PDB file of C-alpha atoms in Angstrom:
ATOM      1  CA  UNK A  63     -46.194  18.351 -55.777  1.00 89.00           C
ATOM      2  CA  UNK A  64     -44.270  21.478 -54.232  1.00 93.00           C
ATOM      3  CA  UNK A  65     -41.714  23.028 -56.737  1.00 96.00           C
ATOM      4  CA  UNK A  66     -38.772  23.904 -54.823  1.00 97.00           C
ATOM      5  CA  UNK A  67     -35.758  25.674 -54.777  1.00 98.00           C
ATOM      6  CA  UNK A  68     -32.456  22.834 -54.225  1.00 98.00           C
ATOM      7  CA  UNK A  69     -31.828  25.162 -51.055  1.00 98.00           C
ATOM      8  CA  UNK A  70     -35.408  24.989 -50.263  1.00 98.00           C
ATOM      9  CA  UNK A  71     -35.280  21.306 -50.339  1.00 98.00           C
ATOM     10  CA  UNK A  72     -32.699  20.779 -48.092  1.00 98.00           C
ATOM     11  CA  UNK A  73     -34.052  23.525 -45.582  1.00 98.00           C
ATOM     12  CA  UNK A  74     -37.173  21.906 -45.918  1.00 98.00           C
ATOM     13  CA  UNK A  75     -35.144  18.839 -45.227  1.00 98.00           C
ATOM     14  CA  UNK A  76     -33.783  20.277 -41.883  1.00 98.00           C
ATOM     15  CA  UNK A  77     -36.569  21.601 -40.643  1.00 98.00           C
ATOM     16  CA  UNK A  78     -39.462  19.013 -40.544  1.00 97.00           C
ATOM     17  CA  UNK A  79     -35.897  17.051 -38.400  1.00 98.00           C
ATOM     18  CA  UNK A  80     -35.702  19.194 -35.957  1.00 98.00           C
ATOM     19  CA  UNK A  81     -39.668  19.905 -35.337  1.00 98.00           C
ATOM     20  CA  UNK A  82     -39.575  16.147 -33.797  1.00 97.00           C
ATOM     21  CA  UNK A  83     -36.254  15.560 -32.294  1.00 98.00           C
ATOM     22  CA  UNK A  84     -34.922  18.131 -30.094  1.00 98.00           C
ATOM     23  CA  UNK A  85     -31.463  16.776 -29.835  1.00 98.00           C
ATOM     24  CA  UNK A  86     -30.415  17.449 -33.562  1.00 98.00           C
ATOM     25  CA  UNK A  87     -28.670  21.255 -33.844  1.00 98.00           C
ATOM     26  CA  UNK A  88     -27.272  22.815 -36.508  1.00 98.00           C
ATOM     27  CA  UNK A  89     -23.822  24.359 -36.497  1.00 98.00           C
ATOM     28  CA  UNK A  90     -20.925  26.113 -38.969  1.00 98.00           C
ATOM     29  CA  UNK A  91     -19.540  29.164 -40.252  1.00 97.00           C
ATOM     30  CA  UNK A  92     -23.136  32.383 -41.115  1.00 96.00           C
ATOM     31  CA  UNK A  93     -25.299  29.226 -40.608  1.00 97.00           C
ATOM     32  CA  UNK A  94     -27.614  31.237 -38.492  1.00 97.00           C
ATOM     33  CA  UNK A  95     -27.420  34.917 -37.884  1.00 96.00           C
ATOM     34  CA  UNK A  96     -26.562  35.067 -41.706  1.00 97.00           C
ATOM     35  CA  UNK A  97     -28.538  32.516 -43.069  1.00 96.00           C
ATOM     36  CA  UNK A  98     -26.171  30.468 -44.349  1.00 96.00           C
ATOM     37  CA  UNK A  99     -23.311  31.663 -46.450  1.00 95.00           C
ATOM     38  CA  UNK A 100     -26.223  30.433 -49.800  1.00 95.00           C
ATOM     39  CA  UNK A 101     -29.531  30.634 -47.596  1.00 97.00           C
ATOM     40  CA  UNK A 102     -30.142  27.140 -46.856  1.00 98.00           C
ATOM     41  CA  UNK A 103     -30.974  27.422 -43.344  1.00 98.00           C
ATOM     42  CA  UNK A 104     -32.509  30.725 -42.914  1.00 98.00           C
ATOM     43  CA  UNK A 105     -35.083  31.238 -41.085  1.00 98.00           C
ATOM     44  CA  UNK A 106     -34.097  28.690 -39.113  1.00 98.00           C
ATOM     45  CA  UNK A 107     -32.528  30.840 -36.071  1.00 98.00           C
ATOM     46  CA  UNK A 108     -35.786  32.525 -35.164  1.00 98.00           C
ATOM     47  CA  UNK A 109     -37.625  29.064 -35.130  1.00 98.00           C
ATOM     48  CA  UNK A 110     -35.313  27.277 -32.975  1.00 98.00           C
ATOM     49  CA  UNK A 111     -33.013  29.233 -31.229  1.00 98.00           C
ATOM     50  CA  UNK A 112     -29.103  29.902 -30.747  1.00 97.00           C
ATOM     51  CA  UNK A 113     -28.908  26.811 -28.490  1.00 97.00           C
ATOM     52  CA  UNK A 114     -30.187  24.331 -32.090  1.00 98.00           C
ATOM     53  CA  UNK A 115     -28.360  27.318 -34.857  1.00 98.00           C
ATOM     54  CA  UNK A 116     -24.557  27.444 -34.158  1.00 98.00           C
ATOM     55  CA  UNK A 117     -22.373  30.041 -35.703  1.00 98.00           C
ATOM     56  CA  UNK A 118     -18.763  29.177 -35.381  1.00 98.00           C
ATOM     57  CA  UNK A 119     -15.213  30.732 -35.598  1.00 97.00           C
ATOM     58  CA  UNK A 120     -13.404  29.877 -39.006  1.00 96.00           C
ATOM     59  CA  UNK A 121     -12.104  26.595 -37.286  1.00 96.00           C
ATOM     60  CA  UNK A 122     -13.862  23.649 -39.607  1.00 96.00           C
ATOM     61  CA  UNK A 123     -10.936  20.663 -37.832  1.00 97.00           C
ATOM     62  CA  UNK A 124     -12.363  22.735 -33.896  1.00 97.00           C
ATOM     63  CA  UNK A 125     -16.092  22.860 -34.920  1.00 98.00           C
ATOM     64  CA  UNK A 126     -16.437  19.302 -36.528  1.00 98.00           C
ATOM     65  CA  UNK A 127     -14.431  17.838 -33.100  1.00 98.00           C
ATOM     66  CA  UNK A 128     -17.265  19.355 -31.351  1.00 98.00           C
ATOM     67  CA  UNK A 129     -19.475  17.556 -33.690  1.00 98.00           C
ATOM     68  CA  UNK A 130     -18.160  14.311 -33.297  1.00 98.00           C
ATOM     69  CA  UNK A 131     -17.835  14.552 -29.373  1.00 98.00           C
ATOM     70  CA  UNK A 132     -21.787  15.585 -29.356  1.00 98.00           C
ATOM     71  CA  UNK A 133     -22.346  12.596 -31.642  1.00 98.00           C
ATOM     72  CA  UNK A 134     -20.802  10.036 -29.294  1.00 98.00           C
ATOM     73  CA  UNK A 135     -22.587  11.563 -26.451  1.00 98.00           C
ATOM     74  CA  UNK A 136     -26.501  11.618 -28.044  1.00 96.00           C
ATOM     75  CA  UNK A 137     -27.072  14.255 -29.832  1.00 98.00           C
ATOM     76  CA  UNK A 138     -27.286  13.942 -34.196  1.00 98.00           C
ATOM     77  CA  UNK A 139     -25.326  17.333 -35.013  1.00 98.00           C
ATOM     78  CA  UNK A 140     -25.865  18.946 -38.247  1.00 98.00           C
ATOM     79  CA  UNK A 141     -22.118  20.066 -39.409  1.00 98.00           C
ATOM     80  CA  UNK A 142     -22.634  23.120 -41.958  1.00 98.00           C
ATOM     81  CA  UNK A 143     -18.744  23.276 -44.235  1.00 97.00           C
ATOM     82  CA  UNK A 144     -18.966  26.566 -46.503  1.00 95.00           C
ATOM     83  CA  UNK A 145     -17.655  24.006 -49.422  1.00 95.00           C
ATOM     84  CA  UNK A 146     -15.925  20.877 -48.555  1.00 96.00           C
ATOM     85  CA  UNK A 147     -13.329  22.241 -50.123  1.00 94.00           C
ATOM     86  CA  UNK A 148     -12.626  23.645 -46.274  1.00 92.00           C
ATOM     87  CA  UNK A 149     -13.619  20.678 -44.933  1.00 94.00           C
ATOM     88  CA  UNK A 150      -9.764  19.216 -46.005  1.00 94.00           C
ATOM     89  CA  UNK A 151      -9.299  21.062 -42.703  1.00 96.00           C
ATOM     90  CA  UNK A 152     -11.419  18.832 -40.192  1.00 97.00           C
ATOM     91  CA  UNK A 153     -10.382  15.727 -42.694  1.00 96.00           C
ATOM     92  CA  UNK A 154      -8.797  14.451 -39.686  1.00 97.00           C
ATOM     93  CA  UNK A 155     -12.159  14.213 -37.564  1.00 98.00           C
ATOM     94  CA  UNK A 156     -13.781  12.460 -40.299  1.00 98.00           C
ATOM     95  CA  UNK A 157     -11.539  10.194 -41.697  1.00 97.00           C
ATOM     96  CA  UNK A 158      -9.572   9.025 -38.408  1.00 97.00           C
ATOM     97  CA  UNK A 159     -12.462   9.568 -35.754  1.00 97.00           C
ATOM     98  CA  UNK A 160     -16.266   9.587 -37.039  1.00 98.00           C
ATOM     99  CA  UNK A 161     -16.004   6.896 -39.195  1.00 98.00           C
ATOM    100  CA  UNK A 162     -14.053   4.719 -36.773  1.00 98.00           C
ATOM    101  CA  UNK A 163     -15.812   5.809 -32.985  1.00 98.00           C
ATOM    102  CA  UNK A 164     -17.703   2.738 -33.423  1.00 97.00           C
ATOM    103  CA  UNK A 165     -15.355  -0.211 -35.009  1.00 98.00           C
ATOM    104  CA  UNK A 166     -12.849   0.710 -32.039  1.00 97.00           C
ATOM    105  CA  UNK A 167     -15.840   0.430 -29.625  1.00 97.00           C
ATOM    106  CA  UNK A 168     -17.480  -2.577 -30.328  1.00 98.00           C
ATOM    107  CA  UNK A 169     -20.110  -1.368 -31.799  1.00 97.00           C
ATOM    108  CA  UNK A 170     -21.211   0.536 -28.387  1.00 98.00           C
ATOM    109  CA  UNK A 171     -20.583   4.188 -29.174  1.00 98.00           C
ATOM    110  CA  UNK A 172     -22.981   5.775 -32.602  1.00 98.00           C
ATOM    111  CA  UNK A 173     -21.591   8.908 -34.009  1.00 98.00           C
ATOM    112  CA  UNK A 174     -25.109   9.896 -35.983  1.00 98.00           C
ATOM    113  CA  UNK A 175     -23.660  13.047 -37.841  1.00 98.00           C
ATOM    114  CA  UNK A 176     -23.969  15.202 -40.583  1.00 98.00           C
ATOM    115  CA  UNK A 177     -21.698  16.415 -42.510  1.00 98.00           C
ATOM    116  CA  UNK A 178     -23.126  18.217 -45.172  1.00 98.00           C
ATOM    117  CA  UNK A 179     -22.343  21.704 -47.558  1.00 97.00           C
ATOM    118  CA  UNK A 180     -21.043  22.491 -51.596  1.00 97.00           C
ATOM    119  CA  UNK A 181     -18.624  19.923 -52.960  1.00 96.00           C
ATOM    120  CA  UNK A 182     -16.402  20.290 -56.124  1.00 93.00           C
ATOM    121  CA  UNK A 183     -16.317  23.137 -58.802  1.00 91.00           C
ATOM    122  CA  UNK A 184     -18.327  26.838 -58.566  1.00 89.00           C
ATOM    123  CA  UNK A 185     -17.265  27.934 -61.466  1.00 87.00           C
ATOM    124  CA  UNK A 186     -14.162  30.134 -61.593  1.00 88.00           C
ATOM    125  CA  UNK A 187     -13.032  30.164 -58.125  1.00 89.00           C
ATOM    126  CA  UNK A 188      -9.469  28.184 -59.158  1.00 90.00           C
ATOM    127  CA  UNK A 189      -7.410  25.211 -58.675  1.00 93.00           C
ATOM    128  CA  UNK A 190      -8.368  25.249 -54.387  1.00 92.00           C
ATOM    129  CA  UNK A 191     -12.071  25.971 -54.170  1.00 91.00           C
ATOM    130  CA  UNK A 192     -13.149  23.431 -57.426  1.00 92.00           C
ATOM    131  CA  UNK A 193     -12.371  19.646 -56.098  1.00 94.00           C
ATOM    132  CA  UNK A 194     -14.699  16.866 -55.946  1.00 96.00           C
ATOM    133  CA  UNK A 195     -14.252  14.944 -52.509  1.00 96.00           C
ATOM    134  CA  UNK A 196     -16.980  12.202 -52.363  1.00 97.00           C
ATOM    135  CA  UNK A 197     -14.697   9.320 -53.919  1.00 96.00           C
ATOM    136  CA  UNK A 198     -11.993  10.216 -51.358  1.00 97.00           C
ATOM    137  CA  UNK A 199     -14.325   9.645 -48.586  1.00 98.00           C
ATOM    138  CA  UNK A 200     -15.923   6.913 -50.044  1.00 98.00           C
ATOM    139  CA  UNK A 201     -12.815   5.022 -49.606  1.00 97.00           C
ATOM    140  CA  UNK A 202     -12.571   4.406 -45.353  1.00 98.00           C
ATOM    141  CA  UNK A 203     -14.745   2.355 -43.976  1.00 98.00           C
ATOM    142  CA  UNK A 204     -17.065   3.816 -41.678  1.00 98.00           C
ATOM    143  CA  UNK A 205     -18.908   6.529 -43.474  1.00 98.00           C
ATOM    144  CA  UNK A 206     -21.631   7.201 -45.545  1.00 98.00           C
ATOM    145  CA  UNK A 207     -21.413   9.435 -48.577  1.00 98.00           C
ATOM    146  CA  UNK A 208     -24.488  11.287 -50.617  1.00 98.00           C
ATOM    147  CA  UNK A 209     -24.199  13.682 -54.021  1.00 98.00           C
ATOM    148  CA  UNK A 210     -27.753  13.903 -55.080  1.00 97.00           C
ATOM    149  CA  UNK A 211     -28.584  15.931 -57.942  1.00 98.00           C
ATOM    150  CA  UNK A 212     -32.587  17.056 -57.712  1.00 98.00           C
ATOM    151  CA  UNK A 213     -34.734  18.943 -55.080  1.00 98.00           C
ATOM    152  CA  UNK A 214     -36.777  15.682 -54.083  1.00 98.00           C
ATOM    153  CA  UNK A 215     -33.521  13.642 -53.819  1.00 98.00           C
ATOM    154  CA  UNK A 216     -32.076  16.276 -51.376  1.00 98.00           C
ATOM    155  CA  UNK A 217     -34.870  16.353 -49.255  1.00 98.00           C
ATOM    156  CA  UNK A 218     -35.182  12.628 -49.258  1.00 98.00           C
ATOM    157  CA  UNK A 219     -31.866  11.025 -47.998  1.00 98.00           C
ATOM    158  CA  UNK A 220     -30.796  14.420 -46.151  1.00 98.00           C
ATOM    159  CA  UNK A 221     -33.891  13.188 -43.714  1.00 98.00           C
ATOM    160  CA  UNK A 222     -32.603   9.599 -44.487  1.00 98.00           C
ATOM    161  CA  UNK A 223     -29.193  10.883 -43.399  1.00 98.00           C
ATOM    162  CA  UNK A 224     -30.000  12.910 -40.019  1.00 98.00           C
ATOM    163  CA  UNK A 225     -31.855   9.583 -39.179  1.00 98.00           C
ATOM    164  CA  UNK A 226     -28.883   6.861 -39.457  1.00 98.00           C
ATOM    165  CA  UNK A 227     -26.924   6.147 -37.002  1.00 98.00           C
ATOM    166  CA  UNK A 228     -23.451   6.089 -38.579  1.00 98.00           C
ATOM    167  CA  UNK A 229     -21.447   9.595 -40.171  1.00 98.00           C
ATOM    168  CA  UNK A 230     -22.925  11.084 -43.603  1.00 98.00           C
ATOM    169  CA  UNK A 231     -21.470  12.912 -45.740  1.00 98.00           C
ATOM    170  CA  UNK A 232     -24.050  14.923 -47.532  1.00 98.00           C
ATOM    171  CA  UNK A 233     -22.636  16.863 -50.658  1.00 97.00           C
ATOM    172  CA  UNK A 234     -24.319  19.372 -52.508  1.00 96.00           C
ATOM    173  CA  UNK A 235     -23.089  22.100 -55.375  1.00 94.00           C
ATOM    174  CA  UNK A 236     -23.029  26.162 -55.320  1.00 92.00           C
ATOM    175  CA  UNK A 237     -24.695  26.217 -58.655  1.00 93.00           C
ATOM    176  CA  UNK A 238     -27.368  24.031 -58.154  1.00 95.00           C
ATOM    177  CA  UNK A 239     -28.882  25.746 -55.262  1.00 97.00           C
ATOM    178  CA  UNK A 240     -31.222  27.523 -56.996  1.00 97.00           C
ATOM    179  CA  UNK A 241     -32.412  25.048 -59.150  1.00 96.00           C
ATOM    180  CA  UNK A 242     -36.236  23.890 -58.862  1.00 97.00           C
ATOM    181  CA  UNK A 243     -37.663  20.606 -59.361  1.00 97.00           C
ATOM    182  CA  UNK A 244     -40.542  18.532 -57.787  1.00 97.00           C
ATOM    183  CA  UNK A 245     -40.785  17.609 -54.581  1.00 97.00           C
ATOM    184  CA  UNK A 246     -43.467  15.334 -53.426  1.00 95.00           C
ATOM    185  CA  UNK A 247     -45.089  16.784 -50.050  1.00 91.00           C
ATOM    186  CA  UNK A 248     -46.187  13.421 -48.556  1.00 90.00           C
ATOM    187  CA  UNK A 249     -45.532  13.079 -44.772  1.00 88.00           C
ATOM    188  CA  UNK A 250     -42.202  12.270 -43.868  1.00 94.00           C
ATOM    189  CA  UNK A 251     -41.070  11.509 -47.808  1.00 97.00           C
ATOM    190  CA  UNK A 252     -37.686  10.017 -47.050  1.00 98.00           C
ATOM    191  CA  UNK A 253     -35.136   8.167 -49.678  1.00 98.00           C
ATOM    192  CA  UNK A 254     -33.754   5.391 -48.489  1.00 98.00           C
ATOM    193  CA  UNK A 255     -29.071   5.366 -48.392  1.00 98.00           C
ATOM    194  CA  UNK A 256     -27.697   3.138 -50.840  1.00 98.00           C
ATOM    195  CA  UNK A 257     -31.036   3.434 -53.798  1.00 98.00           C
ATOM    196  CA  UNK A 258     -29.913   4.773 -57.322  1.00 98.00           C
ATOM    197  CA  UNK A 259     -32.871   5.702 -59.581  1.00 98.00           C
ATOM    198  CA  UNK A 260     -33.533   5.261 -63.154  1.00 98.00           C
ATOM    199  CA  UNK A 261     -34.272   8.701 -64.656  1.00 98.00           C
ATOM    200  CA  UNK A 262     -34.254   8.231 -67.884  1.00 98.00           C
ATOM    201  CA  UNK A 263     -34.917   4.966 -69.565  1.00 98.00           C
ATOM    202  CA  UNK A 264     -33.198   4.161 -72.609  1.00 97.00           C
ATOM    203  CA  UNK A 265     -31.754   0.747 -74.442  1.00 97.00           C
ATOM    204  CA  UNK A 266     -28.928   1.882 -76.593  1.00 97.00           C
ATOM    205  CA  UNK A 267     -26.714   2.665 -73.466  1.00 98.00           C
ATOM    206  CA  UNK A 268     -26.422   2.816 -69.809  1.00 98.00           C
ATOM    207  CA  UNK A 269     -24.511   6.190 -68.416  1.00 98.00           C
ATOM    208  CA  UNK A 270     -24.369   6.710 -64.936  1.00 98.00           C
ATOM    209  CA  UNK A 271     -23.718   9.867 -63.468  1.00 98.00           C
ATOM    210  CA  UNK A 272     -24.964  11.995 -60.159  1.00 98.00           C
ATOM    211  CA  UNK A 273     -24.766  15.330 -58.474  1.00 97.00           C
ATOM    212  CA  UNK A 274     -24.115  18.355 -61.379  1.00 96.00           C
ATOM    213  CA  UNK A 275     -22.935  15.774 -63.927  1.00 98.00           C
ATOM    214  CA  UNK A 276     -26.494  14.037 -64.393  1.00 98.00           C
ATOM    215  CA  UNK A 277     -27.284  17.547 -65.443  1.00 98.00           C
ATOM    216  CA  UNK A 278     -24.679  16.774 -68.255  1.00 98.00           C
ATOM    217  CA  UNK A 279     -25.250  13.999 -69.037  1.00 98.00           C
ATOM    218  CA  UNK A 280     -29.270  14.878 -69.579  1.00 98.00           C
ATOM    219  CA  UNK A 281     -28.073  17.199 -71.865  1.00 98.00           C
ATOM    220  CA  UNK A 282     -26.109  15.222 -73.848  1.00 98.00           C
ATOM    221  CA  UNK A 283     -28.990  12.263 -73.892  1.00 98.00           C
ATOM    222  CA  UNK A 284     -31.409  15.309 -75.458  1.00 97.00           C
ATOM    223  CA  UNK A 285     -29.267  16.134 -78.153  1.00 96.00           C
ATOM    224  CA  UNK A 286     -28.415  12.270 -79.421  1.00 96.00           C
ATOM    225  CA  UNK A 287     -32.635  11.413 -79.226  1.00 95.00           C
ATOM    226  CA  UNK A 288     -32.789  14.662 -81.160  1.00 92.00           C
ATOM    227  CA  UNK A 289     -30.018  14.336 -83.628  1.00 87.00           C
ATOM    228  CA  UNK A 290     -28.641  10.570 -83.908  1.00 75.00           C
ATOM    229  CA  UNK A 291     -31.841   8.487 -82.990  1.00 86.00           C
ATOM    230  CA  UNK A 292     -29.521   7.056 -79.530  1.00 95.00           C
ATOM    231  CA  UNK A 293     -31.812   6.023 -76.710  1.00 97.00           C
ATOM    232  CA  UNK A 294     -29.784   6.700 -73.639  1.00 98.00           C
ATOM    233  CA  UNK A 295     -30.641   4.894 -70.333  1.00 98.00           C
ATOM    234  CA  UNK A 296     -29.082   7.112 -67.068  1.00 98.00           C
ATOM    235  CA  UNK A 297     -28.434   5.721 -63.763  1.00 98.00           C
ATOM    236  CA  UNK A 298     -28.078   8.600 -60.808  1.00 98.00           C
ATOM    237  CA  UNK A 299     -26.392   6.748 -57.944  1.00 98.00           C
ATOM    238  CA  UNK A 300     -27.468   9.536 -55.520  1.00 98.00           C
ATOM    239  CA  UNK A 301     -25.651   7.387 -52.851  1.00 98.00           C
ATOM    240  CA  UNK A 302     -21.895   6.785 -53.481  1.00 98.00           C
ATOM    241  CA  UNK A 303     -21.780   4.837 -50.815  1.00 98.00           C
ATOM    242  CA  UNK A 304     -23.752   2.304 -50.612  1.00 98.00           C
ATOM    243  CA  UNK A 305     -23.368   1.961 -54.093  1.00 98.00           C
ATOM    244  CA  UNK A 306     -26.127   0.275 -55.825  1.00 98.00           C
ATOM    245  CA  UNK A 307     -24.433  -1.680 -58.606  1.00 98.00           C
ATOM    246  CA  UNK A 308     -27.366  -4.175 -59.316  1.00 98.00           C
ATOM    247  CA  UNK A 309     -29.144  -1.353 -60.796  1.00 98.00           C
ATOM    248  CA  UNK A 310     -26.726   0.029 -62.652  1.00 98.00           C
ATOM    249  CA  UNK A 311     -25.831  -3.372 -64.129  1.00 98.00           C
ATOM    250  CA  UNK A 312     -29.753  -4.571 -64.250  1.00 98.00           C
ATOM    251  CA  UNK A 313     -29.733  -1.379 -66.762  1.00 98.00           C
ATOM    252  CA  UNK A 314     -26.305  -2.729 -68.369  1.00 98.00           C
ATOM    253  CA  UNK A 315     -27.563  -6.127 -68.792  1.00 98.00           C
ATOM    254  CA  UNK A 316     -30.168  -4.379 -70.847  1.00 98.00           C
ATOM    255  CA  UNK A 317     -28.532  -1.830 -72.933  1.00 98.00           C
ATOM    256  CA  UNK A 318     -24.623  -3.481 -73.212  1.00 98.00           C
ATOM    257  CA  UNK A 319     -23.047  -0.802 -73.442  1.00 98.00           C
ATOM    258  CA  UNK A 320     -21.838   1.705 -70.595  1.00 98.00           C
ATOM    259  CA  UNK A 321     -20.451   5.762 -70.365  1.00 98.00           C
ATOM    260  CA  UNK A 322     -19.822   6.638 -66.265  1.00 98.00           C
ATOM    261  CA  UNK A 323     -19.769  10.532 -66.122  1.00 98.00           C
ATOM    262  CA  UNK A 324     -17.529  12.132 -63.122  1.00 97.00           C
ATOM    263  CA  UNK A 325     -16.818  15.285 -61.759  1.00 96.00           C
ATOM    264  CA  UNK A 326     -13.304  14.276 -60.549  1.00 96.00           C
ATOM    265  CA  UNK A 327     -10.182  13.329 -61.731  1.00 96.00           C
ATOM    266  CA  UNK A 328      -9.612   9.922 -63.266  1.00 95.00           C
ATOM    267  CA  UNK A 329      -7.247   8.060 -61.058  1.00 96.00           C
ATOM    268  CA  UNK A 330      -9.094   6.690 -58.169  1.00 94.00           C
ATOM    269  CA  UNK A 331     -12.099   7.865 -58.441  1.00 95.00           C
ATOM    270  CA  UNK A 332     -16.152   6.592 -58.766  1.00 96.00           C
ATOM    271  CA  UNK A 333     -15.991   6.225 -62.145  1.00 97.00           C
ATOM    272  CA  UNK A 334     -13.045   3.810 -61.934  1.00 96.00           C
ATOM    273  CA  UNK A 335     -14.638   1.935 -59.392  1.00 97.00           C
ATOM    274  CA  UNK A 336     -17.887   1.644 -60.926  1.00 98.00           C
ATOM    275  CA  UNK A 337     -15.861   0.117 -63.734  1.00 97.00           C
ATOM    276  CA  UNK A 338     -14.159  -2.059 -61.860  1.00 97.00           C
ATOM    277  CA  UNK A 339     -17.800  -3.607 -60.665  1.00 98.00           C
ATOM    278  CA  UNK A 340     -19.105  -3.899 -63.458  1.00 98.00           C
ATOM    279  CA  UNK A 341     -16.196  -5.751 -65.502  1.00 96.00           C
ATOM    280  CA  UNK A 342     -16.664  -7.882 -62.124  1.00 97.00           C
ATOM    281  CA  UNK A 343     -20.730  -7.928 -62.244  1.00 97.00           C
ATOM    282  CA  UNK A 344     -21.440  -7.972 -65.918  1.00 97.00           C
ATOM    283  CA  UNK A 345     -18.376  -8.628 -68.310  1.00 97.00           C
ATOM    284  CA  UNK A 346     -19.902 -11.584 -70.228  1.00 98.00           C
ATOM    285  CA  UNK A 347     -23.158  -8.690 -70.896  1.00 98.00           C
ATOM    286  CA  UNK A 348     -20.664  -5.906 -72.756  1.00 98.00           C
ATOM    287  CA  UNK A 349     -20.516  -5.401 -76.563  1.00 98.00           C
ATOM    288  CA  UNK A 350     -17.804  -2.557 -75.608  1.00 98.00           C
ATOM    289  CA  UNK A 351     -15.260  -1.455 -73.237  1.00 97.00           C
ATOM    290  CA  UNK A 352     -16.728   0.749 -71.001  1.00 98.00           C
ATOM    291  CA  UNK A 353     -15.447   4.557 -70.573  1.00 98.00           C
ATOM    292  CA  UNK A 354     -15.824   7.109 -68.950  1.00 98.00           C
ATOM    293  CA  UNK A 355     -15.514  11.656 -68.757  1.00 98.00           C
ATOM    294  CA  UNK A 356     -13.809  13.036 -65.725  1.00 98.00           C
ATOM    295  CA  UNK A 357     -11.623  15.786 -65.295  1.00 97.00           C
ATOM    296  CA  UNK A 358      -8.397  15.266 -66.815  1.00 97.00           C
ATOM    297  CA  UNK A 359      -5.516  15.105 -64.371  1.00 97.00           C
ATOM    298  CA  UNK A 360      -5.123  18.695 -63.435  1.00 96.00           C
ATOM    299  CA  UNK A 361      -5.904  20.762 -61.341  1.00 97.00           C
ATOM    300  CA  UNK A 362      -8.741  23.309 -62.060  1.00 96.00           C
ATOM    301  CA  UNK A 363      -7.787  26.610 -63.940  1.00 96.00           C
ATOM    302  CA  UNK A 364      -9.289  29.921 -63.597  1.00 95.00           C
ATOM    303  CA  UNK A 365      -9.370  31.050 -66.919  1.00 96.00           C
ATOM    304  CA  UNK A 366     -12.497  31.040 -68.542  1.00 95.00           C
ATOM    305  CA  UNK A 367     -11.341  28.908 -71.757  1.00 96.00           C
ATOM    306  CA  UNK A 368      -9.012  26.747 -69.797  1.00 96.00           C
ATOM    307  CA  UNK A 369     -12.178  26.173 -67.656  1.00 95.00           C
ATOM    308  CA  UNK A 370     -14.329  25.175 -69.932  1.00 95.00           C
ATOM    309  CA  UNK A 371     -11.705  22.684 -71.752  1.00 96.00           C
ATOM    310  CA  UNK A 372     -11.168  21.551 -67.807  1.00 96.00           C
ATOM    311  CA  UNK A 373     -15.009  20.606 -66.549  1.00 96.00           C
ATOM    312  CA  UNK A 374     -16.810  17.387 -68.768  1.00 97.00           C
ATOM    313  CA  UNK A 375     -18.922  18.313 -71.398  1.00 98.00           C
ATOM    314  CA  UNK A 376     -22.365  17.097 -72.945  1.00 98.00           C
ATOM    315  CA  UNK A 377     -20.360  16.994 -75.726  1.00 97.00           C
ATOM    316  CA  UNK A 378     -17.624  14.803 -74.669  1.00 98.00           C
ATOM    317  CA  UNK A 379     -20.094  12.737 -73.117  1.00 98.00           C
ATOM    318  CA  UNK A 380     -21.489  12.493 -76.731  1.00 97.00           C
ATOM    319  CA  UNK A 381     -18.262  11.426 -77.494  1.00 97.00           C
ATOM    320  CA  UNK A 382     -17.568   8.590 -75.023  1.00 98.00           C
ATOM    321  CA  UNK A 383     -21.381   7.196 -76.591  1.00 98.00           C
ATOM    322  CA  UNK A 384     -20.850   7.230 -80.026  1.00 96.00           C
ATOM    323  CA  UNK A 385     -17.442   5.360 -78.798  1.00 97.00           C
ATOM    324  CA  UNK A 386     -19.413   2.702 -76.976  1.00 98.00           C
ATOM    325  CA  UNK A 387     -21.856   2.501 -79.930  1.00 96.00           C
ATOM    326  CA  UNK A 388     -19.233   2.197 -82.760  1.00 95.00           C
ATOM    327  CA  UNK A 389     -20.661   5.426 -84.207  1.00 91.00           C
ATOM    328  CA  UNK A 390     -17.199   6.895 -84.613  1.00 80.00           C
TER     329      UNK A 390
END
């Protein structure tokens, strides 16, 4: 397998898909001449030219709308947001148009578009640049939402997203663009949308975590295995919507305990939805109430000591695991 950075895996997915389909183009702020704010699209302008690598003004609503119109007319745009925190300005095009066109035309018009970019916090960037939006977009019918944690998942799922005939929001993390991981070198490597993965096997407790929180959960699991003899099974949903609840329930039937780790606020987030689905599908298998580790119901602080308290940590995950295993 090749070892790629997260940004290189995303670039490889875009490159491979653009090479085989001339209807695919990339649009966003600094994606062409500057190679992308995080160098995800480095070198693609030289390879595909300015008609397929398009720099836009700082106008998220405007270029998101152009992308939706292009998709309605048969093209396959990839719209990059410098961060999904800025995509709030484009939410009307995503929520009110891209998600509803197929429904309102009785299935006659597809909108094959990918909106991609960093999601959630990136360190001390304060309240307006630190929001996790995956659960918000997953609320709306007609949208698919992906938030991956490792380079191989990013490549395989982004290729599937680009080929999908529905609008897909593909979320990343500024803090993971340099993260390296093994990526299969097989021709046309893809991962189906809506399929979770058991990334660590264990028999004592199931932990559900995606995006950056997968790595927080992994740190907690490694520490518990070393110090406490608790074996944690980690499920990475990879796709927020459609959610693979079957894989989660199968794990809970084995461990009888579950902790959900989510980099979002507690009310109405992914952790709340997964918690409900578990009690509906696996209530009789639970030996303890489901616990969740989330952000507090407070906006992101700037001061480092406060930010470190705000963001979910491995110690918080361990505390939740100790609760469901009655070790505290």
